[in-house]
Coordinates of C-alpha atoms in Angstrom, one line a residue:
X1 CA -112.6 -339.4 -138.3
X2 CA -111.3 -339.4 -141.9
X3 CA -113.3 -342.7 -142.5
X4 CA -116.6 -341.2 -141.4
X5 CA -119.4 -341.4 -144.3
X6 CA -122.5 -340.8 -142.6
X7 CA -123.5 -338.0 -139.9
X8 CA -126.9 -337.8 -138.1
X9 CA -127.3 -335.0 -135.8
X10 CA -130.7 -334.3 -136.4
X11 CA -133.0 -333.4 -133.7
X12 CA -130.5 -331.5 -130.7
X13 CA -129.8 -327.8 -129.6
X14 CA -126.5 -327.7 -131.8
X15 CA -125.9 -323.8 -132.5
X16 CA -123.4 -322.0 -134.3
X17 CA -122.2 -322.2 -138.1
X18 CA -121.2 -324.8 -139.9
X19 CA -118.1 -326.2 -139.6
X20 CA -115.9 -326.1 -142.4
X21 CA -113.7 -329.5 -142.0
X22 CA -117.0 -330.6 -142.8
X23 CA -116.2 -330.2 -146.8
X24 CA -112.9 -332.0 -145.8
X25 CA -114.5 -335.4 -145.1
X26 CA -115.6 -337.8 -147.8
X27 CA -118.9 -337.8 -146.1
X28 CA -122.3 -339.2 -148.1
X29 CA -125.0 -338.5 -145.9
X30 CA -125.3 -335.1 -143.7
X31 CA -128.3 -334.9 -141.7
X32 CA -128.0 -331.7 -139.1
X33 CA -131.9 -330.6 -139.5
X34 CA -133.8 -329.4 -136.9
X35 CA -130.9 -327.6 -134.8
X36 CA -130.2 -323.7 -134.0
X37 CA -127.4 -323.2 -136.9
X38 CA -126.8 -320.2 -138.3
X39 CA -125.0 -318.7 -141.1
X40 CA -124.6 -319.4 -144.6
X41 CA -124.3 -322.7 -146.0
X42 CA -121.0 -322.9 -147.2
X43 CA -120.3 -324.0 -151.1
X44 CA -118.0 -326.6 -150.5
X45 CA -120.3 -329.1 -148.9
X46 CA -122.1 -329.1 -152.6
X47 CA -118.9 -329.4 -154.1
X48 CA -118.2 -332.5 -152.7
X49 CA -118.0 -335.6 -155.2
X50 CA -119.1 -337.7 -152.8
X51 CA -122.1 -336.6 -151.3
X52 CA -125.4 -338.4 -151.6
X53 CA -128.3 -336.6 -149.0
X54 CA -127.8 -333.6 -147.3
X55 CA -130.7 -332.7 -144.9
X56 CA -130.1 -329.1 -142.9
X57 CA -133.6 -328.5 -142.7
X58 CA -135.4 -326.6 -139.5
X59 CA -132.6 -324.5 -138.6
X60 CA -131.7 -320.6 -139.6
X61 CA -129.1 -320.7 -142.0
X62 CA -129.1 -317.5 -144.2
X63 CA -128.2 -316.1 -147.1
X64 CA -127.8 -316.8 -151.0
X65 CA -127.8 -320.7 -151.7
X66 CA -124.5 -321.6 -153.8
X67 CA -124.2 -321.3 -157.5
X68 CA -122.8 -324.4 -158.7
X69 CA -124.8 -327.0 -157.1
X70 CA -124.0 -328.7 -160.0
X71 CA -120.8 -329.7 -159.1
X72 CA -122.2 -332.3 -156.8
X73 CA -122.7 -335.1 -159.3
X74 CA -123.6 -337.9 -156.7
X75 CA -126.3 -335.4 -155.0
X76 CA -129.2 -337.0 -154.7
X77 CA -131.4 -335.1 -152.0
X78 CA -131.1 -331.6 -150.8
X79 CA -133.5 -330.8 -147.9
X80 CA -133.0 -326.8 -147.1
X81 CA -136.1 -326.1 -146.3
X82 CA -137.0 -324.1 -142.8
X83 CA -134.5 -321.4 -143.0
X84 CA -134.5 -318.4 -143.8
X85 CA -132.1 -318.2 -147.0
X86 CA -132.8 -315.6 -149.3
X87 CA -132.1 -314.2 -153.5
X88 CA -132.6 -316.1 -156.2
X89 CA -132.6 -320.1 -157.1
X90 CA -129.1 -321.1 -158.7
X91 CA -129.2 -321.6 -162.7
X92 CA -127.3 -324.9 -162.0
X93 CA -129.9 -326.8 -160.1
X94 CA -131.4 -327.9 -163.4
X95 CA -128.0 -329.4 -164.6
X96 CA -127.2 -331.0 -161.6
X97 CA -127.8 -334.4 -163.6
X98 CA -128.2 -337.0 -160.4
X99 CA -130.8 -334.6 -158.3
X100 CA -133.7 -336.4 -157.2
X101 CA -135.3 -335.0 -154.8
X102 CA -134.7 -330.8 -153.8
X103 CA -137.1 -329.2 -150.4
X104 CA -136.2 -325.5 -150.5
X105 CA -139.8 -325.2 -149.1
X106 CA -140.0 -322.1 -146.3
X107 CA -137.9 -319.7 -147.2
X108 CA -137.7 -316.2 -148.4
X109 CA -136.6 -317.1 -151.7
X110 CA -137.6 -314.7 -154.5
X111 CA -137.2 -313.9 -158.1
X112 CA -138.2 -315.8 -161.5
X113 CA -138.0 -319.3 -161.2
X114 CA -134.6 -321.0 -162.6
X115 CA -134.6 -322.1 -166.2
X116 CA -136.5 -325.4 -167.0
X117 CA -135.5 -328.7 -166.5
X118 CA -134.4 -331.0 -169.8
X119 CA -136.7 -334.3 -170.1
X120 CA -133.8 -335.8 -169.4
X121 CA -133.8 -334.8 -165.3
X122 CA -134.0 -337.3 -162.6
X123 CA -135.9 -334.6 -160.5
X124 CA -138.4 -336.9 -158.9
X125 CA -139.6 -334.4 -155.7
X126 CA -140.0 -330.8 -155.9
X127 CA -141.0 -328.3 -153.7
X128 CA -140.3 -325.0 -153.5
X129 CA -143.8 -324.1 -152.0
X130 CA -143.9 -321.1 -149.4
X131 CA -141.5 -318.3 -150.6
X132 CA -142.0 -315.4 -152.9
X133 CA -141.3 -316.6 -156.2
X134 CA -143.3 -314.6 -159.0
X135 CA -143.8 -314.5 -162.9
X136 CA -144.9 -316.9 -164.6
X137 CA -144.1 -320.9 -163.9
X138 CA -141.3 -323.0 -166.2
X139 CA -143.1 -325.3 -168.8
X140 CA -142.0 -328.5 -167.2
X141 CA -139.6 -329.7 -164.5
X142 CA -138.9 -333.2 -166.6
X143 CA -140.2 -336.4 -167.6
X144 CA -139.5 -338.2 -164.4
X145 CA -141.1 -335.2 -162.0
X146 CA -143.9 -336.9 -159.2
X147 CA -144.5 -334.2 -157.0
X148 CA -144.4 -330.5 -157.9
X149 CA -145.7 -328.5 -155.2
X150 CA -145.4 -324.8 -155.8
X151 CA -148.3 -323.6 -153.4
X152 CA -148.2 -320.4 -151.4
X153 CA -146.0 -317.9 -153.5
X154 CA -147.0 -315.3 -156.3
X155 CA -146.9 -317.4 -158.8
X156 CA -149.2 -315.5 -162.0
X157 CA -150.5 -315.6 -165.4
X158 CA -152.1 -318.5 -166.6
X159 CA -151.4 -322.3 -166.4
X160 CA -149.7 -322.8 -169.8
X161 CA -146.8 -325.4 -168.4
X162 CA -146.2 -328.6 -170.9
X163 CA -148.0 -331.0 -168.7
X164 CA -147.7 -333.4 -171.6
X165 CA -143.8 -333.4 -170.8
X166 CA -144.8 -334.5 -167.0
X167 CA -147.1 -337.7 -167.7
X168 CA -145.6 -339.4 -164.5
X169 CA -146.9 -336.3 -162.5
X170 CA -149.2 -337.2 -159.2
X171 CA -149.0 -334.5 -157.3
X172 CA -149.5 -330.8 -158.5
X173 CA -150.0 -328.0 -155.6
X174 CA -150.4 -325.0 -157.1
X175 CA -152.8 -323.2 -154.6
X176 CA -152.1 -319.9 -152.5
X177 CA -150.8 -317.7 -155.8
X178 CA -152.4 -315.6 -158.7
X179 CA -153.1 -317.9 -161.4
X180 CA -155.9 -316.5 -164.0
X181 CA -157.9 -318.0 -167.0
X182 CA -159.6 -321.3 -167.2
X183 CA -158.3 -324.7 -166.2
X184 CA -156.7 -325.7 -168.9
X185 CA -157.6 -328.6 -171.2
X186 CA -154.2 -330.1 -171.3
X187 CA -154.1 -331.2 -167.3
X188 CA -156.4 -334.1 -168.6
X189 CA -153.0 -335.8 -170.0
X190 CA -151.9 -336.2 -166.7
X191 CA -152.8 -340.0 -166.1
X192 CA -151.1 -340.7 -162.8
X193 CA -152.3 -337.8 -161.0
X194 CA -153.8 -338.6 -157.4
X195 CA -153.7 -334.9 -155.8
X196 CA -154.9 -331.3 -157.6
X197 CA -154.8 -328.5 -155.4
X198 CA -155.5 -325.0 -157.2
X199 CA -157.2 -323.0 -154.2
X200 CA -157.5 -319.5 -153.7
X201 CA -156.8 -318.0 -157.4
X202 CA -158.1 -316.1 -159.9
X203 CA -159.2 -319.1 -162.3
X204 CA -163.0 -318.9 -163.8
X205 CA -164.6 -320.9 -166.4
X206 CA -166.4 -324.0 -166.1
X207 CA -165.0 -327.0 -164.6
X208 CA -163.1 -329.0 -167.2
X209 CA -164.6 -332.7 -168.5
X210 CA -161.3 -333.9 -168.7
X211 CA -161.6 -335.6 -165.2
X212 CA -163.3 -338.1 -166.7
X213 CA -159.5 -338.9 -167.9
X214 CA -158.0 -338.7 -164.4
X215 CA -159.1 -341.5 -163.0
X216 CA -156.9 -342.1 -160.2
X217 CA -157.6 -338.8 -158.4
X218 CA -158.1 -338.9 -154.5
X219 CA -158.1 -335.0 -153.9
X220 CA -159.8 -332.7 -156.2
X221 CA -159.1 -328.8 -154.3
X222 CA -160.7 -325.8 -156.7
X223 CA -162.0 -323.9 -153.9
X224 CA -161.9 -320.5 -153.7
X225 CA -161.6 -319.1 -157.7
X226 CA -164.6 -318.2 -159.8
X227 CA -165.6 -321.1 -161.0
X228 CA -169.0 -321.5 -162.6
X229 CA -171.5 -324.1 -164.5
X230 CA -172.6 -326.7 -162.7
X231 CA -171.2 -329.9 -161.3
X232 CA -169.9 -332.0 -163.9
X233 CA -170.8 -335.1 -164.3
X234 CA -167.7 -336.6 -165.2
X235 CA -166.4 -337.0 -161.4
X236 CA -168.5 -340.0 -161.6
X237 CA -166.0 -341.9 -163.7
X238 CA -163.2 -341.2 -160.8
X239 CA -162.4 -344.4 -159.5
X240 CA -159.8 -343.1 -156.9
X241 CA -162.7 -341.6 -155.0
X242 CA -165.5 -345.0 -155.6
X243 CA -163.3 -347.1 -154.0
X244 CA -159.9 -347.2 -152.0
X245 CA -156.9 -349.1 -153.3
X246 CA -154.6 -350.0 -150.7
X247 CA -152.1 -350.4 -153.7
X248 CA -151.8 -346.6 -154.8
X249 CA -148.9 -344.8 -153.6
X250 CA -147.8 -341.2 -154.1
X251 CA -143.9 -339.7 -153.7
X252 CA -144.0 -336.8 -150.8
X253 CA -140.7 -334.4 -151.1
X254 CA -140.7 -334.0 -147.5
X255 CA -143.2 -337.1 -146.4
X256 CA -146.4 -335.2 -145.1
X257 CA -148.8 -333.1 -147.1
X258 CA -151.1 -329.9 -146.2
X259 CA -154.8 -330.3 -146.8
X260 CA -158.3 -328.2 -145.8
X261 CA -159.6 -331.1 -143.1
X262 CA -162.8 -330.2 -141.7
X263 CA -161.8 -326.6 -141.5
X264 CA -158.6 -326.2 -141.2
X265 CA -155.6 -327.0 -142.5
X266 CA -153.6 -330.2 -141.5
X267 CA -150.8 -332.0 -142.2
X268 CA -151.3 -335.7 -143.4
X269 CA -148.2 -337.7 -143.2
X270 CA -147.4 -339.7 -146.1
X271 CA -148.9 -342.8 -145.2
X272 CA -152.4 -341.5 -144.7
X273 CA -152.7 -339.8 -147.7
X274 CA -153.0 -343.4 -149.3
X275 CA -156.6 -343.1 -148.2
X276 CA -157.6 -340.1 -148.3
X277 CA -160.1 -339.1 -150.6
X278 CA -161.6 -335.3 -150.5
X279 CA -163.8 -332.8 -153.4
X280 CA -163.2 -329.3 -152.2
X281 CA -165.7 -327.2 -154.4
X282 CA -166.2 -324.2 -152.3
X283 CA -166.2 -320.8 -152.9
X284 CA -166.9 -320.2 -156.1
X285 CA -170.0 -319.4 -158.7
X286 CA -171.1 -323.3 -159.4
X287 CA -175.1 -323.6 -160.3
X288 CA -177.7 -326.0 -160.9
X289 CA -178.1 -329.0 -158.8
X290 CA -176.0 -331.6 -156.7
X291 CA -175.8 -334.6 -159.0
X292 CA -177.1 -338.2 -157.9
X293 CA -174.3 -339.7 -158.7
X294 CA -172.6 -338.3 -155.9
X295 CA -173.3 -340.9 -153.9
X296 CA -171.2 -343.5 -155.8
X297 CA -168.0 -341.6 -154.5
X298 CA -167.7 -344.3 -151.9
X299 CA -164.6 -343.7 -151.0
X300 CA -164.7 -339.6 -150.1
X301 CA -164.0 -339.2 -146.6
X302 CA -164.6 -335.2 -147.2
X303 CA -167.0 -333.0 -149.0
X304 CA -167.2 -329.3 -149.5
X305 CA -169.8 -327.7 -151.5
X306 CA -170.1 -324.3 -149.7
X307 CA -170.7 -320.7 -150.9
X308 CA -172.1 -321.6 -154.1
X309 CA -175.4 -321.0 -155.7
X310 CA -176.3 -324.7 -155.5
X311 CA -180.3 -325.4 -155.2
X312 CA -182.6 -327.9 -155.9
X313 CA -182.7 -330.9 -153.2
X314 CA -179.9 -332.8 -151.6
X315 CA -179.9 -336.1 -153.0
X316 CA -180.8 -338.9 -151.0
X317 CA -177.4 -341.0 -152.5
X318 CA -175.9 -338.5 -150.4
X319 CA -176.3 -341.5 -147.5
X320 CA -174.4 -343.3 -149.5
X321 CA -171.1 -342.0 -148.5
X322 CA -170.1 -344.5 -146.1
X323 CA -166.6 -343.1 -145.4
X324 CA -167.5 -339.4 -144.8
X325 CA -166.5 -337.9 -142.1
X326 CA -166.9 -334.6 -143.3
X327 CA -169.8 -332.7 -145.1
X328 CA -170.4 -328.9 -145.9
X329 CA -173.4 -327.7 -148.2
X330 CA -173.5 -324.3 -146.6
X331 CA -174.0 -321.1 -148.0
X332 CA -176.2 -322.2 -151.4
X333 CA -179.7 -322.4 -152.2
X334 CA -180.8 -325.9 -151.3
X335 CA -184.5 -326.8 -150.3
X336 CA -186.8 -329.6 -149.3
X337 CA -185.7 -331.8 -146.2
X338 CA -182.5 -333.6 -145.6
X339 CA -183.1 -336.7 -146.6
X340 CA -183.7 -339.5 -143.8
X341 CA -180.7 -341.6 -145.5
X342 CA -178.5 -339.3 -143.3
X343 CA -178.9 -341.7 -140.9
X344 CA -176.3 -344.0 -142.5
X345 CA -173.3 -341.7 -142.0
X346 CA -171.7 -343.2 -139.2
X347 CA -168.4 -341.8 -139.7
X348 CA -169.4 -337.9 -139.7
X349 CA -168.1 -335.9 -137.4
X350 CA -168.4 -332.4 -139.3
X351 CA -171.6 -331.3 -140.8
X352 CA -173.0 -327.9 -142.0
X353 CA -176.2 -327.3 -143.7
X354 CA -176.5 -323.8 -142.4
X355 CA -177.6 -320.9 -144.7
X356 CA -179.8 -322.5 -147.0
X357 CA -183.5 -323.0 -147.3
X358 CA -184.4 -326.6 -145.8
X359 CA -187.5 -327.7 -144.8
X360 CA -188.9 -330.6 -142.7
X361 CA -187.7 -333.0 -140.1
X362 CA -183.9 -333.4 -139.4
X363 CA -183.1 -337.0 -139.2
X364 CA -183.0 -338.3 -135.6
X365 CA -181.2 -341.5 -136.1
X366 CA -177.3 -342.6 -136.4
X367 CA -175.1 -340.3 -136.2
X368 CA -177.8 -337.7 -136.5
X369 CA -178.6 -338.0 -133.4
X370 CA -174.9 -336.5 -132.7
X371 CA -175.4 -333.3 -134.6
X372 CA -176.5 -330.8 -132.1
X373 CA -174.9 -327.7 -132.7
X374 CA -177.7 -325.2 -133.8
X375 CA -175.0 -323.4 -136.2
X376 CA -174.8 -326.8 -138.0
X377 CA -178.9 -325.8 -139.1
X378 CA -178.8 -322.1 -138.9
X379 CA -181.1 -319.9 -141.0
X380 CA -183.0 -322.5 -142.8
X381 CA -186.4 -321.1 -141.2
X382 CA -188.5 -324.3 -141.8
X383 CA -186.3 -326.9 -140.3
X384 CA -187.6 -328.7 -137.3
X385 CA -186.4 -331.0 -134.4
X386 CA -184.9 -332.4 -131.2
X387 CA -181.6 -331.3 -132.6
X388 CA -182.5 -327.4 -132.6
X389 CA -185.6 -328.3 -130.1
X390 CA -188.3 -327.3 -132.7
X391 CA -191.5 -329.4 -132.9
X392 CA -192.6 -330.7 -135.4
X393 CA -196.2 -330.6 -136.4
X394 CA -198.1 -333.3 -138.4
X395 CA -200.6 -332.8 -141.0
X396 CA -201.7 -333.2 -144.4
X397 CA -199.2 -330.9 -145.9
X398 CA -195.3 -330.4 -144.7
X399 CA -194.6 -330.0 -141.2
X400 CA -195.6 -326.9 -139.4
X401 CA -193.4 -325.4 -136.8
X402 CA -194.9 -324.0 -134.0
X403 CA -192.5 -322.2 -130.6
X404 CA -193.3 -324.1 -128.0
X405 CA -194.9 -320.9 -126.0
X406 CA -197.4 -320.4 -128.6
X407 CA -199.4 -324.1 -127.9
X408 CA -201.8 -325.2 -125.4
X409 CA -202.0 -328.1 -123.4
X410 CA -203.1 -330.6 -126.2
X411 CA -200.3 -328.8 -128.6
X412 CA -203.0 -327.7 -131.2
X413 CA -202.8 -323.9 -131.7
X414 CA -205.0 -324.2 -134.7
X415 CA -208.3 -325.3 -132.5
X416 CA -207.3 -322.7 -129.9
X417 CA -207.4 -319.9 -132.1
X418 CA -211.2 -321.2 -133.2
X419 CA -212.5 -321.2 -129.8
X420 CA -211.5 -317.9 -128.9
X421 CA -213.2 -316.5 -132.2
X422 CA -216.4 -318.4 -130.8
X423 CA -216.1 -316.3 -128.0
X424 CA -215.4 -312.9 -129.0
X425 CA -218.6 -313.8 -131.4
X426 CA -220.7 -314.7 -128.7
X427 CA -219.9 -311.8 -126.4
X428 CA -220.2 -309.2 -129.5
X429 CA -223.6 -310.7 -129.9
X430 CA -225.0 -310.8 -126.7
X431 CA -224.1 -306.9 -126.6
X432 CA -226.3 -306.2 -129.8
X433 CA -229.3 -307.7 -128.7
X434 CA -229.1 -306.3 -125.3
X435 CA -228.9 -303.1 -127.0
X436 CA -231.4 -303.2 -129.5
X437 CA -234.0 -304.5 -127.2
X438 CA -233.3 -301.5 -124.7
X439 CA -234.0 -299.0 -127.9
X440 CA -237.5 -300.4 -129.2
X441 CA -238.6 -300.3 -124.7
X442 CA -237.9 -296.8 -125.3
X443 CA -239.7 -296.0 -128.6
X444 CA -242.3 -298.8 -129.4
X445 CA -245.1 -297.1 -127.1
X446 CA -245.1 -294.3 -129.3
X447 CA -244.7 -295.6 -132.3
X448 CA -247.4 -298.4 -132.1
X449 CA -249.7 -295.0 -130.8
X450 CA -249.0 -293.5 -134.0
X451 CA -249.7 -295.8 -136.3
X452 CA -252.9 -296.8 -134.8
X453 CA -254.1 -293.0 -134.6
X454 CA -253.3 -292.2 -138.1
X455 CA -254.6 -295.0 -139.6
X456 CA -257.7 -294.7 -138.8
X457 CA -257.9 -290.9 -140.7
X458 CA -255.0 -291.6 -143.2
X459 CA -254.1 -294.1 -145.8
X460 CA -250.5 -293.5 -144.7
X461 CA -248.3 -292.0 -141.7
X462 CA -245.6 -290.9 -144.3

């Protein structure tokens, strides 16, 4: 089939290697991915000055990738991911002049990362994520780049890359590695970008105001570092999470995207992370209290605040989150009730308020009325309601809450307690004057005798 430009094999139980009459046709797209190949990938299919997408992803090709990728100059996108190839990234990747797009995601790749790219690249799509790449990262992958994502490989030092060469950048995964120091100052130039994700470093330092600046965000992940301060207020300025605009887009290397939803990690296909809008705080040192303005964040579907040292009350704005489906505030300092505007959040289906110390009624309408699970309130000692089957007691001051065992019939442990104090009083009584009248029967005979006998010859009986 010497005519033969495009092959699409993807998705069957094809085993073996690769066949090498393969480099012999002047084919333009190869997609194989998903398969049982094995063996290396030979060089001559990225030699070829034809080919335009080559997709072998999913499979178990091994070995060292080829060193002059750049000799394919109609390659466009290269999707090796999946496999289990190995060494160090070619030096020619960065010269290969018509790349757009390159997956190399899941593999045991190691070593420095290749030289940078010129600000002249066409790299659009990169990710190399989830392999053992160390040292510290290149200063920029080109003016063009979209989507870096680098996430899940040892990665250290600090963030010095020349994000001011990358302002078309929307997507920057840089989580899962050992990045130190602060956020730097320099991410604010990054207008375009919709996705952060630096979880699980070693990053400290207050949280930059540069946010302010990135107004298009829709995921914000700095969980897990040392972060300290308190919440800034500049998230308020983040239009991408007031208000969802169906006309925002973002450029996935391989079409879905990993994110912490409600607990665990899923994958969001490409499509769905046009609405998506999540602020993943947790784990760190943040202070102080949660601002009011949270509530303007309209369009956050997820919120995670936990394991800080967070206090003061929840705000009641809080309600205002009409899209939430998810909520975390555990593990802080928080007090006062939860405030009855919890009854607006129809859409939550994940809430934790545990390990805090709340006070007062738990809202019992809406979706409330859903939230059962007694971990979702645990060890806030002066919570009460039908939701961890506590009663509440009314009264001048806050709600007392009283086990159920420990009332009588009319639920008023206060006036039972009085009574039986009566009581004892009465009984102790009784006793004392049954007692002292049995003592003067015994003596007053003699006594009165006494007194009368002695008087009569003595001024006094003493």
């Amino acid at each position: 089939m010497t005519n033969l430009s495009h092959l699409y094999l993807s998705d069957n139980k094809l085993s073996g290697g690769i066949p090498p009459w393969l480099c012999k046709l002047e084919l333009k797209d190869i997609f194989i991915s998903s398969n049982n190949l094995t063996g290396p990938l030979l060089p001559c299919l990225l030699e070829s000055k034809t080919l335009q997408n080559i997709d072998l992803s999913g499979n178990s090709l091994a070995g060292e990738l080829p060193s002059k990728i750049n000799n394919a100059t109609t390659i466009l996108y290269i999707f090796l991911s999946d496999n289990n190839f190995s060494g160090e990234l070619p030096g020619s990747i960065p010269d290969t002049a018509s790349l757009v797009g390159l997956d190399l995601s899941n593999n045991k790749l190691s070593g420095g990362i290749f030289t940078k790219f010129g600000l002249e690249s066409s790299l659009i799509n990169l990710k190399l994520s989830f392999n053992d790449f160390s040292g510290e990262l290149p200063l920029n992958f080109g003016a063009n780049i979209q989507t870096v994502l680098l996430n899940d490989n040892d990665f250290s030092g600090k963030l010095s890359m020349n994000f001011s060469s990358m302002s078309n950048l929307q997507i920057l995964h840089l989580h899962n590695n050992r990045f130190t120091g602060e956020i730097p100052d320099s991410l604010g130039i990054l207008k375009s970008l919709t996705i952060l994700s630096l979880r699980n470093n070693h990053l400290y330092g207050r949280i930059p105001k540069f946010f302010a600046n990135l107004t298009q965000m829709r995921i914000i992940d700095l969980s897990n570092n040392r972060l300290n301060g308190t919440i800034p207020s500049n998230f308020a300025n983040i239009s991408g999470m007031i208000k969802y605009d169906s006309r925002s887009s973002v450029n996935l290397v391989s079409n879905d995207l990993a994110v912490d939803w409600k607990g665990s990690f899923q994958v969001m296909l490409e499509d769905e992370s046009t609405t998506h809008s999540t602020l993943d705080l947790s784990n760190n040192e943040l202070t102080g209290e949660i601002p009011e303005y949270i509530g303007e964040l309209k369009a956050l579907k997820s919120l995670n605040l936990s394991y800080n040292n967070i206090n003061g009350a929840i705000p009641t704005s809080t309600g205002l989150l009409e899209s939430l489906e998810s909520l975390d505030l555990s593990h802080n300092k928080l007090s006062r009730e939860i405030p009855t505007s919890f009854d607006k959040l129809n859409d939550l289906t994940k809430l934790d308020l545990s390990n805090n110390m709340l006070t007062g009624k738990i809202p019992e309408e809406g979706q409330m009325l859903a939230m059962v699970d007694p971990s979702i309130y645990a060890n806030n000692n002066g919570l009460c309601g039908i939701q961890i089957n506590v009663q509440c007691v009314s009264g001048p001051t806050s709600p007392e809450v009283l086990p159920r065992d420990a009332e009588d019939e009319g639920g008023n442990a206060r006036i039972l307690f009085i009574w039986e104090a009566l009581c004892l009083g009465y009984v102790f009584g009784l006793a004392w004057a049954i007692w002292l009248t049995y003592f003067l029967g015994i003596l007053g005979p003699n006594l009165i005798h006494n007194v009368f006998y002695h008087g009569r010859n003595q001024r006094s009986i003493f």
